Tab-separated table of C-alpha atoms in Angstrom:
chain	number	residue	atom	x	y	z
A	8	MET	CA	8.678	-14.893	-15.148
A	9	GLU	CA	8.751	-18.582	-14.289
A	10	ALA	CA	7.113	-20.787	-16.114
A	11	ASP	CA	3.946	-21.688	-13.848
A	12	GLY	CA	3.739	-17.808	-13.287
A	13	ARG	CA	3.059	-17.166	-16.640
A	14	GLU	CA	0.814	-19.801	-17.063
A	15	ALA	CA	-1.141	-19.174	-13.842
A	16	LEU	CA	-3.320	-22.067	-13.633
A	17	GLY	CA	-4.476	-23.912	-10.942
A	18	ARG	CA	-6.727	-26.664	-10.233
A	19	SER	CA	-9.743	-26.252	-8.591
A	20	ARG	CA	-13.306	-28.219	-8.377
A	21	GLY	CA	-14.729	-26.070	-12.139
A	22	GLY	CA	-11.044	-28.013	-13.470
A	23	LEU	CA	-8.362	-25.131	-14.653
A	24	THR	CA	-9.074	-21.976	-13.722
A	25	THR	CA	-7.313	-18.701	-13.011
A	26	LYS	CA	-7.777	-16.074	-9.964
A	27	VAL	CA	-7.483	-12.552	-11.504
A	28	HIS	CA	-6.299	-9.575	-8.276
A	29	LEU	CA	-7.408	-5.998	-9.230
A	30	LEU	CA	-6.504	-2.726	-8.128
A	31	SER	CA	-8.485	0.003	-9.464
A	32	ASP	CA	-9.080	3.485	-9.056
A	33	ASP	CA	-12.612	5.601	-7.870
A	34	ARG	CA	-13.290	5.836	-11.284
A	35	SER	CA	-13.805	2.032	-11.640
A	36	ARG	CA	-10.430	2.074	-14.101
A	37	PRO	CA	-8.092	-1.430	-13.830
A	38	LEU	CA	-4.448	-0.012	-12.466
A	39	VAL	CA	-3.039	-2.973	-11.938
A	40	TRP	CA	-3.956	-6.947	-11.768
A	41	GLN	CA	-2.883	-10.020	-11.120
A	42	THR	CA	-3.566	-13.502	-12.306
A	43	LEU	CA	-2.981	-16.797	-10.279
A	44	PRO	CA	-3.671	-20.058	-9.917
A	45	SER	CA	-7.278	-20.484	-8.789
A	46	GLN	CA	-5.866	-22.725	-5.508
A	47	ARG	CA	-3.677	-20.180	-4.414
A	48	GLY	CA	-5.773	-18.067	-1.533
A	49	ASP	CA	-6.412	-14.214	-1.779
A	50	SER	CA	-5.671	-13.366	1.609
A	51	PRO	CA	-1.663	-13.370	0.977
A	52	MET	CA	-2.375	-10.710	-2.234
A	53	LEU	CA	-3.260	-8.180	-0.820
A	54	THR	CA	0.530	-6.501	-0.254
A	55	SER	CA	1.806	-7.197	-3.030
A	56	VAL	CA	-0.948	-6.667	-5.410
A	57	PRO	CA	-0.082	-2.604	-4.633
A	58	GLU	CA	3.287	-3.327	-4.813
A	59	ASP	CA	3.137	-3.122	-8.998
A	60	LEU	CA	1.480	-0.104	-8.358
A	61	ARG	CA	2.781	2.905	-10.662
A	62	ILE	CA	0.632	6.190	-10.691
A	63	ARG	CA	2.690	8.950	-12.868
A	64	TRP	CA	2.485	12.618	-11.860
A	65	LEU	CA	1.524	15.589	-14.610
A	66	GLY	CA	4.495	17.531	-13.376
A	67	PRO	CA	8.146	16.535	-12.028
A	68	GLY	CA	8.795	13.544	-10.166
A	69	ARG	CA	8.322	10.096	-8.935
A	70	SER	CA	5.797	8.931	-9.814
A	71	ARG	CA	3.189	6.990	-7.556
A	72	ARG	CA	3.620	3.587	-5.475
A	73	ARG	CA	1.368	3.403	-2.829
A	74	PRO	CA	-2.450	3.958	-3.369
A	75	ASP	CA	-4.032	6.418	-0.082
A	76	ARG	CA	-6.664	4.147	0.872
A	77	VAL	CA	-7.315	-0.141	0.145
A	78	ARG	CA	-10.935	-1.036	0.089
A	79	GLY	CA	-11.440	-4.916	0.199
A	80	ASP	CA	-13.990	-7.566	0.544
A	81	LYS	CA	-13.788	-10.237	3.410
A	82	ALA	CA	-11.461	-12.499	1.449
A	83	TYR	CA	-8.857	-10.628	1.970
A	84	SER	CA	-9.661	-9.641	6.642
A	85	SER	CA	-6.709	-10.703	8.721
A	86	ARG	CA	-4.247	-9.195	10.953
A	87	ASP	CA	-1.050	-9.564	9.379
A	88	ASN	CA	-2.891	-7.990	6.045
A	89	ARG	CA	-3.753	-5.153	8.559
A	90	ALA	CA	-0.396	-4.815	10.180
A	91	GLN	CA	1.120	-4.270	6.841
A	92	LEU	CA	-1.041	-1.789	5.431
A	93	ARG	CA	-0.698	-0.177	8.433
A	94	ARG	CA	3.120	-0.048	8.088
A	95	GLN	CA	3.016	1.150	4.550
A	96	GLY	CA	0.898	4.005	5.912
A	97	ILE	CA	-1.986	3.092	3.847
A	98	LYS	CA	-5.717	3.017	5.452
A	99	ALA	CA	-8.024	-0.031	5.153
A	100	THR	CA	-11.274	-0.901	4.912
A	101	ILE	CA	-12.200	-4.214	5.368
A	102	ALA	CA	-14.748	-5.928	6.425
A	103	GLN	CA	-14.276	-9.009	8.951
A	104	PRO	CA	-16.271	-12.333	8.282
A	105	ASP	CA	-18.965	-14.323	10.336
A	106	ASP	CA	-16.236	-16.324	12.128
A	107	GLN	CA	-13.077	-13.648	13.081
A	108	ARG	CA	-15.630	-11.674	14.620
A	109	ALA	CA	-17.230	-14.819	16.393
A	110	ASN	CA	-13.948	-15.517	17.856
A	111	ARG	CA	-13.109	-12.013	19.173
A	112	LYS	CA	-16.187	-11.778	20.533
A	113	ARG	CA	-15.662	-15.775	22.553
A	114	ARG	CA	-12.033	-14.085	23.613
A	115	GLY	CA	-13.394	-11.600	25.700
A	116	ARG	CA	-11.048	-8.171	26.327
A	117	ALA	CA	-8.149	-10.725	24.877
A	118	GLY	CA	-9.931	-10.665	21.211
A	119	GLY	CA	-8.498	-7.709	20.974
A	120	ARG	CA	-9.703	-4.261	19.706
A	121	LEU	CA	-11.914	-3.718	16.492
A	122	PRO	CA	-10.465	-2.898	13.252
A	123	ALA	CA	-11.628	0.745	12.474
A	124	PHE	CA	-14.066	0.214	9.621
A	125	ASP	CA	-15.579	2.938	7.836
A	126	LYS	CA	-19.064	1.844	6.104
A	127	ASP	CA	-19.096	4.796	3.718
A	128	GLN	CA	-15.700	4.480	2.837
A	129	TYR	CA	-17.045	0.807	2.258
A	130	HIS	CA	-19.831	1.126	0.012
A	131	ARG	CA	-17.017	2.681	-2.160
A	132	ARG	CA	-15.796	-0.165	-2.960
A	133	GLY	CA	-18.544	-0.978	-5.522
A	134	ALA	CA	-15.873	0.865	-8.050
A	135	VAL	CA	-13.886	-2.279	-8.119
A	136	GLU	CA	-17.291	-4.168	-8.842
A	137	ARG	CA	-17.714	-1.785	-11.700
A	138	CYS	CA	-14.115	-2.391	-13.100
A	139	VAL	CA	-14.890	-6.360	-12.610
A	140	SER	CA	-18.213	-6.075	-14.555
A	141	LYS	CA	-16.507	-4.022	-17.441
A	142	TRP	CA	-13.784	-6.247	-17.700
A	143	LYS	CA	-16.402	-8.920	-17.526
A	144	GLN	CA	-18.066	-7.262	-20.776
A	145	PHE	CA	-15.292	-9.271	-22.975
A	146	ARG	CA	-16.172	-12.437	-23.819
A	147	ALA	CA	-12.841	-13.787	-23.731
A	148	VAL	CA	-12.710	-13.095	-19.430
A	149	ALA	CA	-16.363	-13.271	-19.166
A	150	GLY	CA	-15.663	-17.086	-20.467
A	151	ARG	CA	-12.612	-17.735	-19.144
A	152	TYR	CA	-11.522	-18.760	-22.272
A	153	ASP	CA	-7.975	-17.591	-22.126
A	154	LYS	CA	-7.166	-18.691	-18.751
A	155	ARG	CA	-3.144	-18.027	-19.189
A	156	ASP	CA	-0.965	-15.223	-17.183
A	157	TYR	CA	0.273	-14.019	-20.934
A	158	ILE	CA	-2.823	-13.781	-22.690
A	159	PHE	CA	-4.276	-11.331	-19.610
A	160	THR	CA	-0.590	-9.169	-18.957
A	161	GLY	CA	0.575	-9.472	-22.985
A	162	PRO	CA	4.224	-10.490	-24.046
């Protein structure tokens, strides 16, 4: 990994910080996380986080590389992300930000069809939030004392 990738420090209004992208299961267990500089956007990371996923089978066969469904917040909403997930055969439940909704409404029929959105599935996104809250019980993560990637992921 590159030196700046191992550091994963980025400058924002609060100083040098790190942004963590997390993939968890329905039981609030972290499966994959990536740390990135804080100035990087959230949306481009949606398709790269599941690439690191490995779910081992109990029996013979290859490990699983793709989740059945991705539940994300409004930061991950984009036409490109939805198309990429559709190509990979992954169902997406991602809320649309108000500005995207207003733009679609302003364009009328040319705005396209609304993306599928299942409220029940979106409410199950709380598993990710619970995973993050468990993670923040650790003092170093909660206070962001350990900001570097190699501290989060180990050697």
